[in-house]
Amino acid sequence: DSGVTQTPKHLITATGQRVTLRCSPRSGDLSVYWYQQSLDQGLQFLIHYYNGEERAKGNILERFSAQQFPDLHSELNLSSLELGDSALYFCASSVRAGYTEAFFGQGTRLTVV
Amino acid sequence: EDQVTQSPEALRLQEGESSSLNCSYTVSGLRGLFWYRQDPGKGPEFLFTLYSAGEEKEKERLKATLTKKESFLHITAPKPEDSATYLCAVQAGRSEKLVFGKGTKLTVNP
């Protein structure tokens, strides 16, 4: 158990809908990273938050947004969902920004039908 | 653009048959090279971080090494429980992200 908690574990939704994925980092970790893993692309960086502030954006679509709350949990919001958004979404947390070893959660498997 | 290439894509070994996985990278200003293990349907599990050429780290049957262009994950006398996908990732320059390779799927037969 990495100590990073993601909910829900599985999510099935229809095209055009909006979903929210939640991540609780390890105790004491201030950084939260979101990654998308699809079969053909591998793990792709989406966004990084540190202590409530956005630090870096990767290949995150405009339909996706994220935030980190004062209690340090983070949410990834995906809207106007398309079939191609089906993937595993992972969050990872680490102690500080400027990167150290990240510990990943178990992921949320999103299926868009 | 930072790139990470892992080979082979898949590897089948007999229990006890040692081998190596390769991770070659092209980055501008390596800050760290990371190895993760991923089991099906689960999140990547951190194994090692290497920071400079010549560095080596070991954990049980695994040993990771780093040169200026590539890293190797050596698996000595593997067991079936070592079966997993092994991912290599790099952090470079001032980037806040990890760039992952597509992984090597290792299967160890009893």
mmCIF file of C-alpha atoms in Angstrom:
data_model
loop_
_atom_site.group_PDB
_atom_site.id
_atom_site.type_symbol
_atom_site.label_atom_id
_atom_site.label_comp_id
_atom_site.label_asym_id
_atom_site.label_seq_id
_atom_site.Cartn_x
_atom_site.Cartn_y
_atom_site.Cartn_z
ATOM 1 C CA ASP A 1 0.000 0.000 0.000
ATOM 2 C CA SER A 2 1.566 3.253 -1.186
ATOM 3 C CA GLY A 3 -0.519 5.428 1.125
ATOM 4 C CA VAL A 4 -2.047 7.312 -1.822
ATOM 5 C CA THR A 5 -5.822 6.795 -2.064
ATOM 6 C CA GLN A 6 -7.812 7.228 -5.242
ATOM 7 C CA THR A 7 -11.570 7.027 -5.597
ATOM 8 C CA PRO A 8 -13.508 5.625 -7.285
ATOM 9 C CA LYS A 9 -11.601 2.577 -8.486
ATOM 10 C CA HIS A 10 -13.839 2.097 -11.489
ATOM 11 C CA LEU A 11 -16.108 4.494 -13.318
ATOM 12 C CA ILE A 12 -18.320 3.853 -16.321
ATOM 13 C CA THR A 13 -20.029 6.807 -17.918
ATOM 14 C CA ALA A 14 -21.477 7.949 -21.207
ATOM 15 C CA THR A 15 -20.007 10.258 -23.803
ATOM 16 C CA GLY A 16 -20.639 13.920 -23.107
ATOM 17 C CA GLN A 17 -20.805 13.441 -19.355
ATOM 18 C CA ARG A 18 -18.644 14.949 -16.604
ATOM 19 C CA VAL A 19 -16.816 13.034 -13.867
ATOM 20 C CA THR A 20 -14.620 13.863 -10.890
ATOM 21 C CA LEU A 21 -11.718 11.714 -9.769
ATOM 22 C CA ARG A 22 -10.363 12.122 -6.269
ATOM 23 C CA CYS A 23 -6.877 11.657 -4.849
ATOM 24 C CA SER A 24 -5.743 11.760 -1.232
ATOM 25 C CA PRO A 25 -1.939 11.998 -1.021
ATOM 26 C CA ARG A 26 0.276 10.309 1.546
ATOM 27 C CA SER A 27 0.365 12.010 4.910
ATOM 28 C CA GLY A 28 2.819 14.898 4.766
ATOM 29 C CA ASP A 29 3.134 14.995 0.982
ATOM 30 C CA LEU A 30 2.529 18.418 -0.527
ATOM 31 C CA SER A 31 2.879 17.543 -4.217
ATOM 32 C CA VAL A 32 0.211 15.785 -6.248
ATOM 33 C CA TYR A 33 0.738 14.680 -9.830
ATOM 34 C CA TRP A 34 -1.905 13.356 -12.216
ATOM 35 C CA TYR A 35 -1.083 10.899 -14.999
ATOM 36 C CA GLN A 36 -3.140 9.213 -17.688
ATOM 37 C CA GLN A 37 -2.282 5.697 -18.837
ATOM 38 C CA SER A 38 -3.705 4.324 -22.061
ATOM 39 C CA LEU A 39 -2.684 1.189 -23.905
ATOM 40 C CA ASP A 40 -1.077 2.963 -26.824
ATOM 41 C CA GLN A 41 0.398 6.030 -25.099
ATOM 42 C CA GLY A 42 1.750 4.698 -21.852
ATOM 43 C CA LEU A 43 1.865 7.004 -18.837
ATOM 44 C CA GLN A 44 1.387 10.664 -19.747
ATOM 45 C CA PHE A 45 1.800 13.561 -17.366
ATOM 46 C CA LEU A 46 -1.271 15.756 -16.979
ATOM 47 C CA ILE A 47 -0.716 18.267 -14.182
ATOM 48 C CA HIS A 48 1.171 18.953 -10.946
ATOM 49 C CA TYR A 49 0.009 20.769 -7.827
ATOM 50 C CA TYR A 50 2.130 21.781 -4.884
ATOM 51 C CA ASN A 51 0.543 22.916 -1.641
ATOM 52 C CA GLY A 52 -2.579 24.103 -3.403
ATOM 53 C CA GLU A 53 -0.950 25.837 -6.354
ATOM 54 C CA GLU A 54 -0.642 24.639 -9.917
ATOM 55 C CA ARG A 55 3.038 24.099 -10.742
ATOM 56 C CA ALA A 56 3.115 22.519 -14.174
ATOM 57 C CA LYS A 57 0.839 21.381 -16.947
ATOM 58 C CA GLY A 58 1.474 18.590 -19.373
ATOM 59 C CA ASN A 59 -0.700 17.141 -22.090
ATOM 60 C CA ILE A 60 -3.937 18.038 -20.359
ATOM 61 C CA LEU A 61 -6.922 18.761 -22.537
ATOM 62 C CA GLU A 62 -8.946 21.945 -22.072
ATOM 63 C CA ARG A 63 -11.910 19.723 -21.152
ATOM 64 C CA PHE A 64 -9.949 18.545 -18.120
ATOM 65 C CA SER A 65 -9.228 20.576 -15.021
ATOM 66 C CA ALA A 66 -7.826 19.899 -11.584
ATOM 67 C CA GLN A 67 -7.383 21.505 -8.222
ATOM 68 C CA GLN A 68 -5.762 20.829 -4.879
ATOM 69 C CA PHE A 69 -7.660 21.758 -1.748
ATOM 70 C CA PRO A 70 -6.393 23.145 1.584
ATOM 71 C CA ASP A 71 -6.417 19.647 3.086
ATOM 72 C CA LEU A 72 -4.116 18.680 0.150
ATOM 73 C CA HIS A 73 -6.463 16.241 -1.520
ATOM 74 C CA SER A 74 -6.840 16.781 -5.239
ATOM 75 C CA GLU A 75 -9.609 16.345 -7.773
ATOM 76 C CA LEU A 76 -9.375 15.839 -11.520
ATOM 77 C CA ASN A 77 -12.464 16.928 -13.406
ATOM 78 C CA LEU A 78 -13.104 15.502 -16.863
ATOM 79 C CA SER A 79 -15.935 16.975 -18.912
ATOM 80 C CA SER A 80 -17.554 16.453 -22.309
ATOM 81 C CA LEU A 81 -16.163 12.966 -22.199
ATOM 82 C CA GLU A 82 -15.207 11.150 -25.383
ATOM 83 C CA LEU A 83 -14.554 7.478 -26.035
ATOM 84 C CA GLY A 84 -10.834 8.233 -26.278
ATOM 85 C CA ASP A 85 -10.770 9.449 -22.707
ATOM 86 C CA SER A 86 -11.139 5.877 -21.511
ATOM 87 C CA ALA A 87 -7.957 5.122 -19.602
ATOM 88 C CA LEU A 88 -6.439 4.567 -16.203
ATOM 89 C CA TYR A 89 -5.914 7.797 -14.288
ATOM 90 C CA PHE A 90 -3.260 7.782 -11.607
ATOM 91 C CA CYS A 91 -2.283 10.298 -9.057
ATOM 92 C CA ALA A 92 1.068 10.311 -7.326
ATOM 93 C CA SER A 93 2.308 12.252 -4.355
ATOM 94 C CA SER A 94 5.715 13.271 -3.108
ATOM 95 C CA VAL A 95 7.095 15.223 -0.220
ATOM 96 C CA ARG A 96 8.140 18.337 -2.077
ATOM 97 C CA ALA A 97 8.152 19.963 -5.485
ATOM 98 C CA GLY A 98 11.203 19.820 -7.715
ATOM 99 C CA TYR A 99 10.579 16.173 -7.801
ATOM 100 C CA THR A 100 11.537 13.315 -5.536
ATOM 101 C CA GLU A 101 10.351 9.713 -5.673
ATOM 102 C CA ALA A 102 6.635 9.710 -6.357
ATOM 103 C CA PHE A 103 4.332 7.146 -4.845
ATOM 104 C CA PHE A 104 1.383 6.237 -7.009
ATOM 105 C CA GLY A 105 -2.164 5.382 -6.070
ATOM 106 C CA GLN A 106 -4.027 2.370 -7.417
ATOM 107 C CA GLY A 107 -5.686 4.410 -10.112
ATOM 108 C CA THR A 108 -9.199 5.040 -11.374
ATOM 109 C CA ARG A 109 -10.225 3.083 -14.434
ATOM 110 C CA LEU A 110 -12.508 5.269 -16.522
ATOM 111 C CA THR A 111 -14.595 3.689 -19.239
ATOM 112 C CA VAL A 112 -16.563 5.995 -21.527
ATOM 113 C CA VAL A 113 -19.316 4.251 -23.473
ATOM 114 C CA GLU B 1 11.943 16.569 -26.749
ATOM 115 C CA ASP B 2 12.773 14.144 -23.943
ATOM 116 C CA GLN B 3 12.436 10.505 -24.979
ATOM 117 C CA VAL B 4 12.635 7.178 -23.205
ATOM 118 C CA THR B 5 12.798 3.860 -25.035
ATOM 119 C CA GLN B 6 12.600 0.529 -23.289
ATOM 120 C CA SER B 7 13.600 -2.838 -24.705
ATOM 121 C CA PRO B 8 12.576 -5.501 -25.120
ATOM 122 C CA GLU B 9 8.816 -4.874 -25.075
ATOM 123 C CA ALA B 10 8.298 -8.330 -23.586
ATOM 124 C CA LEU B 11 10.603 -10.905 -22.040
ATOM 125 C CA ARG B 12 9.936 -14.455 -20.971
ATOM 126 C CA LEU B 13 12.368 -16.121 -18.579
ATOM 127 C CA GLN B 14 12.549 -19.401 -16.772
ATOM 128 C CA GLU B 15 12.797 -19.220 -13.020
ATOM 129 C CA GLY B 16 16.463 -18.678 -12.136
ATOM 130 C CA GLU B 17 17.409 -17.394 -15.595
ATOM 131 C CA SER B 18 19.072 -13.998 -15.119
ATOM 132 C CA SER B 19 18.659 -11.197 -17.651
ATOM 133 C CA SER B 20 18.654 -7.429 -18.141
ATOM 134 C CA LEU B 21 16.123 -4.841 -19.232
ATOM 135 C CA ASN B 22 17.260 -1.766 -21.105
ATOM 136 C CA CYS B 23 16.143 1.850 -20.884
ATOM 137 C CA SER B 24 17.742 4.303 -23.283
ATOM 138 C CA TYR B 25 17.024 7.992 -22.925
ATOM 139 C CA THR B 26 17.515 11.260 -24.731
ATOM 140 C CA VAL B 27 17.082 14.227 -22.428
ATOM 141 C CA SER B 28 18.513 17.645 -21.858
ATOM 142 C CA GLY B 29 19.920 17.767 -18.367
ATOM 143 C CA LEU B 30 19.051 14.552 -16.564
ATOM 144 C CA ARG B 31 17.882 15.135 -12.999
ATOM 145 C CA GLY B 32 16.923 11.576 -12.229
ATOM 146 C CA LEU B 33 16.115 8.211 -13.768
ATOM 147 C CA PHE B 34 13.429 6.150 -12.076
ATOM 148 C CA TRP B 35 12.465 2.500 -12.231
ATOM 149 C CA TYR B 36 8.964 1.349 -11.315
ATOM 150 C CA ARG B 37 7.255 -2.005 -11.242
ATOM 151 C CA GLN B 38 3.605 -2.194 -12.300
ATOM 152 C CA ASP B 39 1.302 -5.145 -11.777
ATOM 153 C CA PRO B 40 -1.848 -5.448 -13.927
ATOM 154 C CA GLY B 41 -4.555 -2.974 -12.915
ATOM 155 C CA LYS B 42 -2.387 -1.387 -10.223
ATOM 156 C CA GLY B 43 -0.342 1.746 -9.843
ATOM 157 C CA PRO B 44 3.400 1.860 -10.491
ATOM 158 C CA GLU B 45 5.470 0.844 -7.479
ATOM 159 C CA PHE B 46 8.688 2.776 -6.937
ATOM 160 C CA LEU B 47 11.896 0.725 -7.135
ATOM 161 C CA PHE B 48 14.938 2.964 -7.669
ATOM 162 C CA THR B 49 16.146 6.462 -8.475
ATOM 163 C CA LEU B 50 19.533 6.990 -10.139
ATOM 164 C CA TYR B 51 21.009 10.455 -10.451
ATOM 165 C CA SER B 52 24.395 10.231 -12.157
ATOM 166 C CA ALA B 53 26.343 8.009 -14.525
ATOM 167 C CA GLY B 54 28.095 5.182 -12.743
ATOM 168 C CA GLU B 55 25.533 4.970 -9.975
ATOM 169 C CA GLU B 56 24.169 1.552 -9.029
ATOM 170 C CA LYS B 57 21.376 0.511 -6.649
ATOM 171 C CA GLU B 58 20.227 -2.925 -5.515
ATOM 172 C CA LYS B 59 17.100 -4.359 -3.985
ATOM 173 C CA GLU B 60 16.732 -8.096 -3.505
ATOM 174 C CA ARG B 61 17.123 -9.676 -6.965
ATOM 175 C CA LEU B 62 17.133 -6.337 -8.802
ATOM 176 C CA LYS B 63 20.073 -4.101 -9.611
ATOM 177 C CA ALA B 64 19.817 -0.843 -11.529
ATOM 178 C CA THR B 65 22.749 0.844 -13.255
ATOM 179 C CA LEU B 66 23.088 4.133 -15.112
ATOM 180 C CA THR B 67 25.306 5.416 -17.907
ATOM 181 C CA LYS B 68 25.105 8.712 -19.783
ATOM 182 C CA LYS B 69 22.744 7.247 -22.368
ATOM 183 C CA GLU B 70 21.002 4.284 -20.798
ATOM 184 C CA SER B 71 20.044 2.365 -17.708
ATOM 185 C CA PHE B 72 19.856 -1.346 -17.124
ATOM 186 C CA LEU B 73 17.689 -3.258 -14.705
ATOM 187 C CA HIS B 74 19.447 -6.537 -13.992
ATOM 188 C CA ILE B 75 17.330 -9.364 -12.620
ATOM 189 C CA THR B 76 19.297 -12.147 -10.948
ATOM 190 C CA ALA B 77 17.744 -15.595 -10.513
ATOM 191 C CA PRO B 78 14.182 -14.298 -11.019
ATOM 192 C CA LYS B 79 11.153 -15.906 -9.427
ATOM 193 C CA PRO B 80 7.580 -16.065 -10.785
ATOM 194 C CA GLU B 81 6.583 -13.269 -8.394
ATOM 195 C CA ASP B 82 8.935 -10.948 -10.300
ATOM 196 C CA SER B 83 6.534 -11.103 -13.246
ATOM 197 C CA ALA B 84 5.299 -7.569 -13.922
ATOM 198 C CA THR B 85 5.764 -4.648 -16.258
ATOM 199 C CA TYR B 86 8.887 -2.642 -15.470
ATOM 200 C CA LEU B 87 8.726 1.049 -16.285
ATOM 201 C CA CYS B 88 11.592 3.472 -16.704
ATOM 202 C CA ALA B 89 11.086 7.231 -16.406
ATOM 203 C CA VAL B 90 13.257 10.330 -16.484
ATOM 204 C CA GLN B 91 13.002 13.790 -15.059
ATOM 205 C CA ALA B 92 15.005 16.394 -16.912
ATOM 206 C CA GLY B 93 15.862 20.056 -16.870
ATOM 207 C CA ARG B 94 13.433 22.222 -14.927
ATOM 208 C CA SER B 95 10.490 19.980 -15.742
ATOM 209 C CA GLU B 96 8.077 18.932 -13.046
ATOM 210 C CA LYS B 97 7.048 15.784 -14.905
ATOM 211 C CA LEU B 98 8.299 12.270 -15.419
ATOM 212 C CA VAL B 99 8.632 11.042 -18.992
ATOM 213 C CA PHE B 100 7.907 7.328 -19.055
ATOM 214 C CA GLY B 101 8.932 4.601 -21.431
ATOM 215 C CA LYS B 102 6.286 2.117 -22.524
ATOM 216 C CA GLY B 103 7.674 -0.590 -20.293
ATOM 217 C CA THR B 104 8.988 -4.134 -20.516
ATOM 218 C CA LYS B 105 6.533 -6.878 -19.648
ATOM 219 C CA LEU B 106 8.449 -9.582 -17.807
ATOM 220 C CA THR B 107 7.062 -13.092 -17.387
ATOM 221 C CA VAL B 108 8.938 -15.583 -15.250
ATOM 222 C CA ASN B 109 7.834 -19.176 -15.678
ATOM 223 C CA PRO B 110 8.243 -21.704 -12.841
#
